[in-house]
GROMACS .gro file of C-alpha atoms in nm:
model
  107
    1MET     CA    1   9.484   9.085  11.328
    2VAL     CA    2   9.249   9.232  11.147
    3ILE     CA    3   9.326   9.636  11.084
    4GLY     CA    4   9.102   9.878  10.934
    5MET     CA    5   9.202  10.043  10.664
    6GLY     CA    6   9.131  10.393  10.547
    7ARG     CA    7   9.211  10.621  10.214
    8SER     CA    8   9.247  10.957  10.182
    9SER     CA    9   9.301  11.188   9.842
   10ARG     CA   10   9.481  11.405  10.082
   11ALA     CA   11   9.795  11.130  10.113
   12PRO     CA   12   9.963  10.971   9.774
   13ALA     CA   13   9.795  10.648   9.673
   14SER     CA   14  10.166  10.497   9.663
   15ASP     CA   15  10.164  10.561  10.057
   16TYR     CA   16   9.818  10.343  10.130
   17ALA     CA   17   9.939  10.067   9.903
   18ARG     CA   18  10.291  10.052  10.075
   19ALA     CA   19  10.097   9.993  10.421
   20ILE     CA   20   9.937   9.726  10.263
   21ASP     CA   21  10.183   9.527  10.158
   22THR     CA   22  10.296   9.583  10.471
   23LEU     CA   23  10.040   9.480  10.658
   24LEU     CA   24   9.995   9.118  10.415
   25ASP     CA   25  10.394   9.076  10.448
   26ALA     CA   26  10.334   9.086  10.831
   27GLY     CA   27  10.062   8.797  10.807
   28LEU     CA   28   9.804   9.071  10.892
   29GLU     CA   29   9.449   9.131  10.746
   30TYR     CA   30   9.290   9.441  10.654
   31ARG     CA   31   8.932   9.568  10.567
   32ARG     CA   32   8.780   9.892  10.455
   33PHE     CA   33   8.433   9.932  10.496
   34GLY     CA   34   8.417  10.296  10.396
   35ALA     CA   35   8.354  10.586  10.642
   36GLY     CA   36   8.685  10.599  10.880
   37ALA     CA   37   8.452  10.740  11.187
   38LEU     CA   38   8.275  10.396  11.136
   39MET     CA   39   8.548  10.182  11.132
   40LEU     CA   40   8.713  10.388  11.442
   41ALA     CA   41   8.368  10.284  11.600
   42HIS     CA   42   8.433   9.899  11.500
   43VAL     CA   43   8.769   9.943  11.696
   44ALA     CA   44   8.605  10.090  11.966
   45ALA     CA   45   8.363   9.785  11.999
   46GLY     CA   46   8.618   9.513  11.948
   47GLN     CA   47   8.517   9.438  11.619
   48LEU     CA   48   8.865   9.570  11.456
   49HIS     CA   49   9.193   9.556  11.611
   50ALA     CA   50   9.289   9.866  11.490
   51TYR     CA   51   9.236  10.133  11.238
   52TYR     CA   52   9.493  10.325  10.989
   53GLU     CA   53   9.432  10.652  10.765
   54ALA     CA   54   9.740  10.852  10.679
   55HIS     CA   55   9.489  11.172  10.692
   56MET     CA   56   9.181  11.256  10.815
   57ASN     CA   57   9.023  11.516  10.901
   58SER     CA   58   8.998  11.632  11.267
   59TRP     CA   59   8.610  11.596  11.206
   60ASP     CA   60   8.588  11.257  11.164
   61ALA     CA   61   8.845  11.144  11.359
   62LEU     CA   62   8.849  11.328  11.689
   63ALA     CA   63   8.494  11.098  11.829
   64GLY     CA   64   8.596  10.772  11.697
   65MET     CA   65   8.941  10.823  11.886
   66LEU     CA   66   8.737  10.914  12.232
   67LEU     CA   67   8.541  10.613  12.233
   68ILE     CA   68   8.844  10.422  12.139
   69GLU     CA   69   9.026  10.543  12.416
   70GLU     CA   70   8.772  10.552  12.665
   71ALA     CA   71   8.736  10.115  12.589
   72GLY     CA   72   9.084  10.110  12.718
   73GLY     CA   73   9.254  10.131  12.325
   74THR     CA   74   9.533  10.373  12.236
   75CYS     CA   75   9.555  10.637  11.946
   76ASN     CA   76   9.835  10.840  11.792
   77ALA     CA   77   9.882  11.223  11.878
   78PHE     CA   78   9.628  11.326  11.637
   79LEU     CA   79   9.616  11.683  11.756
   80ALA     CA   80   9.981  11.736  11.695
   81ASN     CA   81  10.099  11.955  11.440
   82ALA     CA   82   9.790  12.146  11.398
   83GLY     CA   83   9.599  11.829  11.377
   84LEU     CA   84   9.314  11.998  11.500
   85ARG     CA   85   9.252  12.246  11.173
   86ARG     CA   86   9.461  12.056  10.914
   87GLY     CA   87   9.388  11.671  10.994
   88ASN     CA   88   9.649  11.407  11.010
   89LEU     CA   89   9.705  11.075  11.070
   90VAL     CA   90   9.523  10.819  11.248
   91LEU     CA   91   9.659  10.497  11.408
   92ALA     CA   92   9.427  10.390  11.644
   93GLY     CA   93   9.356  10.018  11.878
   94CYS     CA   94   9.371   9.789  12.122
   95ALA     CA   95   9.607   9.922  12.358
   96SER     CA   96   9.826   9.567  12.262
   97VAL     CA   97   9.820   9.645  11.967
   98GLN     CA   98   9.863   9.994  11.872
   99PRO     CA   99  10.248  10.034  11.943
  100ARG     CA  100  10.339   9.742  11.751
  101LEU     CA  101  10.131   9.851  11.462
  102ALA     CA  102  10.306  10.190  11.488
  103ALA     CA  103  10.654  10.033  11.489
  104LEU     CA  104  10.571   9.843  11.171
  105LEU     CA  105  10.395  10.108  10.955
  106ALA     CA  106  10.690  10.354  11.045
  107LYS     CA  107  10.922  10.120  10.879
   0.00000   0.00000   0.00000
């Protein structure tokens, strides 16, 4: 599996490094193409299996998350905890991948 990763200055760099270590230890690959919105579109198009970023603003995340859901994928509850105003973690992907990835990154 290939997972897109985003990096936000609103989350500690150590969290980003820990997520990368977790993915690599599980035998997964990760890519970073730049804009998180673009990588969410890559997930919806089937070019990535999932996307993870510790913090995204709603205006960067919601359109891509809608694309993924319309393509049959699954997304986390981005709007929880005032996500619309404050932003939130993004974990979105193929319906068969996203729950497994959520469990892996929660460890």
